[in-house]
Coordinates of C-alpha atoms (C1' of nucleotides) in Angstrom, one line a residue:
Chain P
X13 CA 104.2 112.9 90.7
X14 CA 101.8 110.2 90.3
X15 CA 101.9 108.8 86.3
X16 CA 98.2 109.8 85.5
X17 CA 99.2 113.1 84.8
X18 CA 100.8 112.3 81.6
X19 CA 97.7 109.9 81.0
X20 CA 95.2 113.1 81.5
X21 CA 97.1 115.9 79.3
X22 CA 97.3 113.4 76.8
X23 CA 93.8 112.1 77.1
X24 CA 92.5 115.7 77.4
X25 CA 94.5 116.9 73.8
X26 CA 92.9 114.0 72.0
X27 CA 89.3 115.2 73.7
X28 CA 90.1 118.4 72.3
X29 CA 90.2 117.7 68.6
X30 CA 87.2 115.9 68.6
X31 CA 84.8 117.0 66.4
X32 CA 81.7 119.0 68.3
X33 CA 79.3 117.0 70.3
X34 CA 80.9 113.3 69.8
X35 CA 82.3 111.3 73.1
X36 CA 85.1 108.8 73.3
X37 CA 84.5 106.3 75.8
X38 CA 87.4 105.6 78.6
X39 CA 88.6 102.0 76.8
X40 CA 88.8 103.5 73.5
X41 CA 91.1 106.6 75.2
X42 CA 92.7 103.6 77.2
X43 CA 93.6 101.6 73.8
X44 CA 94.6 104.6 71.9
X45 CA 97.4 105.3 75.0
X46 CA 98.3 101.6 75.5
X47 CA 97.3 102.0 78.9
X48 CA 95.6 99.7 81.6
X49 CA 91.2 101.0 80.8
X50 CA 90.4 100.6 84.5
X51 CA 93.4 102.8 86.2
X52 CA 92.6 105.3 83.2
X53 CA 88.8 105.3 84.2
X54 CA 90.0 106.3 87.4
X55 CA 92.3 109.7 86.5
X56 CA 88.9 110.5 84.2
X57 CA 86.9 110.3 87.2
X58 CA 88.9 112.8 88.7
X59 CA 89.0 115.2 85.9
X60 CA 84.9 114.8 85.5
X61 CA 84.6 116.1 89.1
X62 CA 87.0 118.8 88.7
X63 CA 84.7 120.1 85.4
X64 CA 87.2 119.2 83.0
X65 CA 85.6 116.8 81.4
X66 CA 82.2 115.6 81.0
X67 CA 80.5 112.3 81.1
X68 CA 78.2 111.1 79.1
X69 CA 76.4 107.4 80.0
X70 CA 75.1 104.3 77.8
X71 CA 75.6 103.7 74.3
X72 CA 77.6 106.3 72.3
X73 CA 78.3 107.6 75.9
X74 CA 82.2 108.8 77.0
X75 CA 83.8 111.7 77.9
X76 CA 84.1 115.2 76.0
X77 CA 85.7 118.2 77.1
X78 CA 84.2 119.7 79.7
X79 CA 84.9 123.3 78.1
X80 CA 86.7 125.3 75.3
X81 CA 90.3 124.2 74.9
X82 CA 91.7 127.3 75.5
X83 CA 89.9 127.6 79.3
X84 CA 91.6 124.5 80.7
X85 CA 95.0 125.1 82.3
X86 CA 97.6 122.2 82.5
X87 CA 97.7 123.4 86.3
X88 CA 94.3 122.5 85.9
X89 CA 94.5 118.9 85.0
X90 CA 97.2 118.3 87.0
X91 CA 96.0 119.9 90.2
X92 CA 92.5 117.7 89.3
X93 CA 94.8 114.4 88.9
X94 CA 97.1 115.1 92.0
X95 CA 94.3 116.4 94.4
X96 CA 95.9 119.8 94.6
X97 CA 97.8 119.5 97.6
X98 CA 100.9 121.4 98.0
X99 CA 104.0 119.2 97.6
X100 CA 105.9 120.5 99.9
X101 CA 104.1 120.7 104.0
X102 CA 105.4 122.6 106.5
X103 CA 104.6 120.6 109.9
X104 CA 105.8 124.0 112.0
X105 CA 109.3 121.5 113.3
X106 CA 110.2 125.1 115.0
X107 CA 107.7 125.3 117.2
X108 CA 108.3 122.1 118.9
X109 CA 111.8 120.9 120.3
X110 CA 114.0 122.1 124.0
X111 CA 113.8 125.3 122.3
X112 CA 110.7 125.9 121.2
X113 CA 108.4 128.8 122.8
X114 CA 104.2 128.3 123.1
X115 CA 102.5 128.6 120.0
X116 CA 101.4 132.4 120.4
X117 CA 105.1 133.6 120.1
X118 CA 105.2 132.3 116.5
X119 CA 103.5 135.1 114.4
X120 CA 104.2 134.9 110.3
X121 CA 104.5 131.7 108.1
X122 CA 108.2 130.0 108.8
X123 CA 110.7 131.5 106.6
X124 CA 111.4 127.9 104.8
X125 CA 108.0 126.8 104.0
X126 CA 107.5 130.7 102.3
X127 CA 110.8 130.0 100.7
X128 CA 109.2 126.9 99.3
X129 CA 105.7 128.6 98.7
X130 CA 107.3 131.1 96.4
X131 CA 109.0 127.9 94.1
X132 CA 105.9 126.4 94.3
X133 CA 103.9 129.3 93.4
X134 CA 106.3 130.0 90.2
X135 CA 105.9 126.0 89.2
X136 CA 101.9 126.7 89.2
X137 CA 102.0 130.1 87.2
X138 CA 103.9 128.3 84.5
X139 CA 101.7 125.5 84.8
X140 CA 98.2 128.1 84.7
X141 CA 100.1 130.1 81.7
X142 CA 99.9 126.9 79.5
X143 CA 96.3 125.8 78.0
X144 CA 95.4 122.5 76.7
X145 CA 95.0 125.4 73.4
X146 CA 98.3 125.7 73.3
X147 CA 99.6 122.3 73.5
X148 CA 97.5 121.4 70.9
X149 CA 99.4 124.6 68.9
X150 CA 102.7 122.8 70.1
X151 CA 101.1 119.3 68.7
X152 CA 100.0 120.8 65.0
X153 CA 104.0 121.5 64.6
X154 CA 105.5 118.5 65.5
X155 CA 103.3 116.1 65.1
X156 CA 104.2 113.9 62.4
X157 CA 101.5 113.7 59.5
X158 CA 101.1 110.2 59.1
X159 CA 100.5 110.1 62.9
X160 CA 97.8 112.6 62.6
X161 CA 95.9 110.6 59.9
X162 CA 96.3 107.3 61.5
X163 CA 94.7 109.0 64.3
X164 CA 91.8 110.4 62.4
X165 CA 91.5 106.9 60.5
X166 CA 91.8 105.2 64.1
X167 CA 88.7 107.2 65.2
X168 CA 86.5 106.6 62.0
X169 CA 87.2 103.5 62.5
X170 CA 85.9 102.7 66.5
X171 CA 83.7 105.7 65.9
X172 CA 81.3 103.1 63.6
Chain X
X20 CA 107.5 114.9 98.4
X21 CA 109.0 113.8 101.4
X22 CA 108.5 114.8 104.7
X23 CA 112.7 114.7 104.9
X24 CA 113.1 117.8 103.2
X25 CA 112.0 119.9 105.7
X26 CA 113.4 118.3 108.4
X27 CA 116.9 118.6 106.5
X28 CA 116.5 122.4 105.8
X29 CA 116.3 123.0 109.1
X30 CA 118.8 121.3 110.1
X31 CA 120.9 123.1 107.7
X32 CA 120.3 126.3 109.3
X33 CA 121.0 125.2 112.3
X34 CA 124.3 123.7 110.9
X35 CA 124.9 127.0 109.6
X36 CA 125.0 128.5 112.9
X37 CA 126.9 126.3 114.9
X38 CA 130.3 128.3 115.9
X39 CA 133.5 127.7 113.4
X40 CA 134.6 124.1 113.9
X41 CA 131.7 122.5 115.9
X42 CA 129.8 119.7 114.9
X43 CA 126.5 118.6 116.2
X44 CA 125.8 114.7 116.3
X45 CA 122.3 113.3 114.1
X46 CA 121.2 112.3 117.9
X47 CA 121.2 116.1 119.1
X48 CA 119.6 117.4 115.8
X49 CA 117.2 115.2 115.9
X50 CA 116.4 115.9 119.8
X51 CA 116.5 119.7 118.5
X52 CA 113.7 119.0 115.9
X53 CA 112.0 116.3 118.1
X54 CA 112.2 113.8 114.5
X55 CA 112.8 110.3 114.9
X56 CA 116.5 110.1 115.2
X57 CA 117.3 107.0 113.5
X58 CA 115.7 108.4 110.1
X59 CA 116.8 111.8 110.1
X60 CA 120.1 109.7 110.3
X61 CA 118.9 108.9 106.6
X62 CA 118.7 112.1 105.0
X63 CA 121.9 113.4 107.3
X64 CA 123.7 110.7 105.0
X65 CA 122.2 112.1 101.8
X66 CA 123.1 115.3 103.0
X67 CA 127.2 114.1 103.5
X68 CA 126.8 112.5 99.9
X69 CA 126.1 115.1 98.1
X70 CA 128.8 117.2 100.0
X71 CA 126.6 119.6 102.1
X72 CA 127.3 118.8 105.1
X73 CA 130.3 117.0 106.5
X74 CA 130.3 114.0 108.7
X75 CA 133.5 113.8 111.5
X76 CA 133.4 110.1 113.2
X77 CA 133.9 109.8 117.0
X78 CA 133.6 111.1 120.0
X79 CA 133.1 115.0 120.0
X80 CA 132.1 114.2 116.4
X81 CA 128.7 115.1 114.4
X82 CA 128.0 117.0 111.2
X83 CA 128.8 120.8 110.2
X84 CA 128.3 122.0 106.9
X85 CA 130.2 121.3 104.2
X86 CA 130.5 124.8 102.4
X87 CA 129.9 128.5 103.1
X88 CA 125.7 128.8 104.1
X89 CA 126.1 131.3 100.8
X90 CA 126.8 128.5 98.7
X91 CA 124.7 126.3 99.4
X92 CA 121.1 126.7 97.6
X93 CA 117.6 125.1 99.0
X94 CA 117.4 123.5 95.6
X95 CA 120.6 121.6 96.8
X96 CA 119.4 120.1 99.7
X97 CA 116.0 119.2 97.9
X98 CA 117.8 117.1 95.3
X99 CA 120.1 115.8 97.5
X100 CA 116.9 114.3 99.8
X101 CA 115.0 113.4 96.7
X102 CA 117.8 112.1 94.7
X103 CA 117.4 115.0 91.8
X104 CA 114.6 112.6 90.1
X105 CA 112.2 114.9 88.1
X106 CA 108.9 114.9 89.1
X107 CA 107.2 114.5 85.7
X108 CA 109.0 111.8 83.6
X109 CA 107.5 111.4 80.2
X110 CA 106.6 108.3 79.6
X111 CA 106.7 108.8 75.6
X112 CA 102.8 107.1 75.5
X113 CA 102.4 109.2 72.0
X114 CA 104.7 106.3 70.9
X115 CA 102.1 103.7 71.6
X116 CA 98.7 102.7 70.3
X117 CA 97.1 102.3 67.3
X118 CA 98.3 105.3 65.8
X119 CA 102.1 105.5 66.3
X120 CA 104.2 105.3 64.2
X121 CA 108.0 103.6 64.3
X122 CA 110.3 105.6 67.1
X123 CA 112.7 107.2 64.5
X124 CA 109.5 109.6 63.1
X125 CA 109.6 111.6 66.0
X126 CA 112.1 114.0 66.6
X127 CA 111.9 116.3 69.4
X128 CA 110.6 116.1 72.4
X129 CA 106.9 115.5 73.3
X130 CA 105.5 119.1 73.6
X131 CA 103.7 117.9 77.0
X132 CA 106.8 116.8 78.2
X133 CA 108.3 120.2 76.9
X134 CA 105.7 122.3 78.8
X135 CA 105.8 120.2 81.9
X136 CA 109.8 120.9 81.9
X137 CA 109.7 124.2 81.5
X138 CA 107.0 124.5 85.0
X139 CA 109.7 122.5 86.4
X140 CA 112.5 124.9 85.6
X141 CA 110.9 127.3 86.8
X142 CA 110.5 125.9 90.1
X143 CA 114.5 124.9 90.0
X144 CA 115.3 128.4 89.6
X145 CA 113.2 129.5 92.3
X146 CA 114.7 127.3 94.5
X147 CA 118.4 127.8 93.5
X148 CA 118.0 131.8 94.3
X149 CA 117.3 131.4 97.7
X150 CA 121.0 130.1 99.5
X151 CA 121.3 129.2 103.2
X152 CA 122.3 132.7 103.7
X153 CA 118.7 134.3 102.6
X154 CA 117.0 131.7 104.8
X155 CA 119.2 132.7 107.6
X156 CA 118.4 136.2 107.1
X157 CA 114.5 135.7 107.2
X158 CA 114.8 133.5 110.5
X159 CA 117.4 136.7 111.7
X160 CA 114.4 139.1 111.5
X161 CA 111.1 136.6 112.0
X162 CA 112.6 134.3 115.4
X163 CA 111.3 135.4 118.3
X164 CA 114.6 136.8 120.5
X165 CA 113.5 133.8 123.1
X166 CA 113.6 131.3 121.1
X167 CA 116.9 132.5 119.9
X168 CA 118.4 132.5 123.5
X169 CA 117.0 129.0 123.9
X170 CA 118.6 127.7 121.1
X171 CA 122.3 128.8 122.3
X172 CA 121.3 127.9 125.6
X173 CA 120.5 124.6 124.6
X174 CA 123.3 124.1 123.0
X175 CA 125.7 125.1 125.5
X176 CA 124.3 122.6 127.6
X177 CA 124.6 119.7 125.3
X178 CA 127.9 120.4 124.1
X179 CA 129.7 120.2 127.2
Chain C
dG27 C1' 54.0 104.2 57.9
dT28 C1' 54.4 106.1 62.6
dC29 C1' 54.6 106.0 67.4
dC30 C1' 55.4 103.8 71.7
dC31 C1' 57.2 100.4 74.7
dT32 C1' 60.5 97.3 76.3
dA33 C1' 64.6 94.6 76.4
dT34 C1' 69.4 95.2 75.6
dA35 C1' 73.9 96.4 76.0
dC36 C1' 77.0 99.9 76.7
dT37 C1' 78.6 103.6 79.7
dC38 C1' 80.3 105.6 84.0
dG39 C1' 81.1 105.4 89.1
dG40 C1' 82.7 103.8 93.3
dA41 C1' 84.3 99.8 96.1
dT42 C1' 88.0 96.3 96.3
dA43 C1' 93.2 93.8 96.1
dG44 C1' 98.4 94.2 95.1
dC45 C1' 102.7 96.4 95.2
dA46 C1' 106.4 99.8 95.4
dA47 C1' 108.3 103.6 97.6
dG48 C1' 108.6 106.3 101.6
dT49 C1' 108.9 105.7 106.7
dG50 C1' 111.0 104.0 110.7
dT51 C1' 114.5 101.1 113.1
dC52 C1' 118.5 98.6 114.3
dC53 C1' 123.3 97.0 114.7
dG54 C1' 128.2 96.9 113.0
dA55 C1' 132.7 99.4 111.4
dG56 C1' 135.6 103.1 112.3
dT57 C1' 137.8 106.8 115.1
dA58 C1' 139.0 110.5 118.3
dT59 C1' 139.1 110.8 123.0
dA60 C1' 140.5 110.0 127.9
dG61 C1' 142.7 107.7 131.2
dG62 C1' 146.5 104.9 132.8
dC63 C1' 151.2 103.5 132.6
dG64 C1' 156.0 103.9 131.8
dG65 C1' 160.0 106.6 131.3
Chain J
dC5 C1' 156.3 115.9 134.8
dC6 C1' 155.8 114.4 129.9
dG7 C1' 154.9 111.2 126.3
dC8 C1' 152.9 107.0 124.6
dC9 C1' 149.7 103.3 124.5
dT10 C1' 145.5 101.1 125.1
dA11 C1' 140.8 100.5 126.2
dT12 C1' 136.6 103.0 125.8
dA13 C1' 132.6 104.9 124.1
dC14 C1' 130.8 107.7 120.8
dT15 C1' 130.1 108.7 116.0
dC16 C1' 128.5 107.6 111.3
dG17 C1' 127.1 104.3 107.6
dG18 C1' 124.6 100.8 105.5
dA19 C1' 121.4 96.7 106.0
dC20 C1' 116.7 95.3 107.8
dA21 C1' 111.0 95.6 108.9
dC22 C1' 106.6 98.2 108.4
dT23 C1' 103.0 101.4 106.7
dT24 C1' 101.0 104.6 103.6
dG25 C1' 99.7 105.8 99.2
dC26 C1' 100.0 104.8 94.3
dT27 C1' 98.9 101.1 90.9
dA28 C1' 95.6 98.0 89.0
dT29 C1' 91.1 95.6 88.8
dC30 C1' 86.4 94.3 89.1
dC31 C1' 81.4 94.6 89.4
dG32 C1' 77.0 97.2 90.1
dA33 C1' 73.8 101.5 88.9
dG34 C1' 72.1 104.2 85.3
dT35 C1' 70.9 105.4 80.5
dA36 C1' 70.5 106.1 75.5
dT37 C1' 69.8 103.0 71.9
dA38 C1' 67.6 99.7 68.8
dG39 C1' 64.3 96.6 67.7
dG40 C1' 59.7 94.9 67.8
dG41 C1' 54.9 95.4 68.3
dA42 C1' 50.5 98.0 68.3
dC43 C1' 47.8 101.5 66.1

DNA sequence: GTCCCTATACTCGGATAGCAAGTGTCCGAGTATAGGCGG
DNA sequence: CCGCCTATACTCGGACACTTGCTATCCGAGTATAGGGAC
C-alpha cells in the first residue's frame, strides 16, 4: 500500500480541527508532516477529486475539508489515495490451460477470487465503519497535551 | 498485490488433488495454468519455504503439498507469496514536525495506525477461515464436469 | 474618505524525471532413475 | 536371473536482466489580495 495513505489520514485529521472557514495550504500540511510538499500536493490532488477535500486558490488559499468529519470514511481516503482498485485480480487462469473448456462453460465468479472478495469485502467494512470523527475521538485521548498546543501555537503562528 | 498469489492458490488446489504420493514438476503446473514457467518457479520456492508444499528433486520428482489441504489456510499461501509484510506500516510522521515532541511522550500506538490494524485483522481472519479444503469444496460444486475430466485426463497423459 | 483598478504574489493542477520493487529469465547443484555390467 | 554400479537426465534452487508503477520534483494557469490612484 502506497505511503500516501498515512500522509492523507493524517493530513485530513489536522483539516478537521481547523477552525470553520480557514485553509491550510499543501507546504504548510507538508512542513507540519516532515514530508516532501510536491509528493504531498499530489495525494491532495487526489483526495480534492474524490470530494474529500476542497481547494481553495491564491493568497490565503489551501485545502479545507471537503465535508463534516464524521461523513468521511477512512475507506474513503484510502480508496481516493489508492485509486480504488481491488488488490487482489482474478485474471480467470481456469479458463485457459490443456484443460480449459470455451468461455460459455464458466458460469459464476471463480471460487478463489470470491474467497478473496469476501476478505476484501470485510477489510473495507472495517475501513467504511471508521470516520475521520472518530479518529479524531481516538486523537483527543492520547494525544499528548503539550503536542496539542504546540500544534495550535504552530498554526497561529503560519496562520499570520 | 501480486499477480503470484493467484497463480499459487491454484496451484495449490491442484496440488491438493494430485493422488497420495504424486508430485507434479513447476514445468507441468505452469503448462496447466499457461504462467510463465520460470517465475511461477519463484513463488513454488516461497511456497516450499514456508512449508506448504514440498519440493522432491529428480526425475519423477515435482511438488505435493506439504500438509493436509484442511490445514492449510488461503491466508498462508498469501503471506507466504508476499512475505507476511503488512500493507499499512506506520510510518510514526505524528513524531515529526514542528509540533512533536521528544519520542518517549508517546505511549501507545498511533490511533491511525490502530484503526488501520484492526481493517487489516479483519481481512487476516477472513482469509485464515477459508482452508484448502473449503476452496476445494466450492470448485467440487462450481467446475464444469468437463473440465474436471480434462484435468485427470491431462494429467494421465503427462505423468506417464 | 471611499471606491475602483491594477499589479502582485501566492495557490493549486498537471506534466515531467528517478528509483525501487515486482516481473520474467537463465543456468548450476543435487538426486532418483534407468540401463548396463558383472557375478 | 539377480544385484550393483555408473551415466543420465530431470528436478529444484538461487543468481541475473527488464519493466511497470510508486516516489519525487518542477513549472505554468488561475485567483484573491493589497496597494495605489482617482473621484
Amino acid at each position: 500500500m502506497s505511503e500516501g495513505v498515512e500522509w492523507a489520514i493524517h493530513c485530513c485529521t489536522l483539516l478537521a480541527v481547523l477552525p470553520e472557514g480557514e485553509t491550510l495550504p499543501a507546504a504548510r500540511l507538508a512542513e507540519f508532516h516532515a514530508v516532501p510538499p510536491a509528493y504531498l500536493a499530489k495525494h491532495l490532488q487526489a483526495l480534492a477529486r474524490a470530494g474529500i477535500v476542497e481547494s481553495v486558490s491564491g493568497p490565503r488559499g489551501g485545502y479545507r475539508l471537503g465535508r463534516p468529519a464524521a461523513a468521511v470514511t477512512l475507506l474513503d481516503v484510502v480508496d481516493a489515495v489508492e485509486g480504488g482498485e481491488a488488490p487482489f485480480r482474478c485474471t480467470e487462469i481456469r479458463q485457459r490451460g490443456p484443460a480449459s473448456l470455451p468461455r460459455r462453460e464458466y458460469r459464476g465468479r471463480c471460487g478463489i477470487a470470491r474467497a478473496m472478495d469476501r476478505a476484501e469485502q470485510a477489510w473495507r467494512q472495517a475501513l467504511a465503519e471508521q470516520t475521520l470523527d472518530d479518529i479524531l475521538g481516538d486523537l483527543a485521548r492520547d494525544v499528548p497535551p503539550a503536542a496539542a498546543l504546540k500544534t495550535v501555537a504552530w498554526f497561529q503562528e503560519v496562520r499570520r
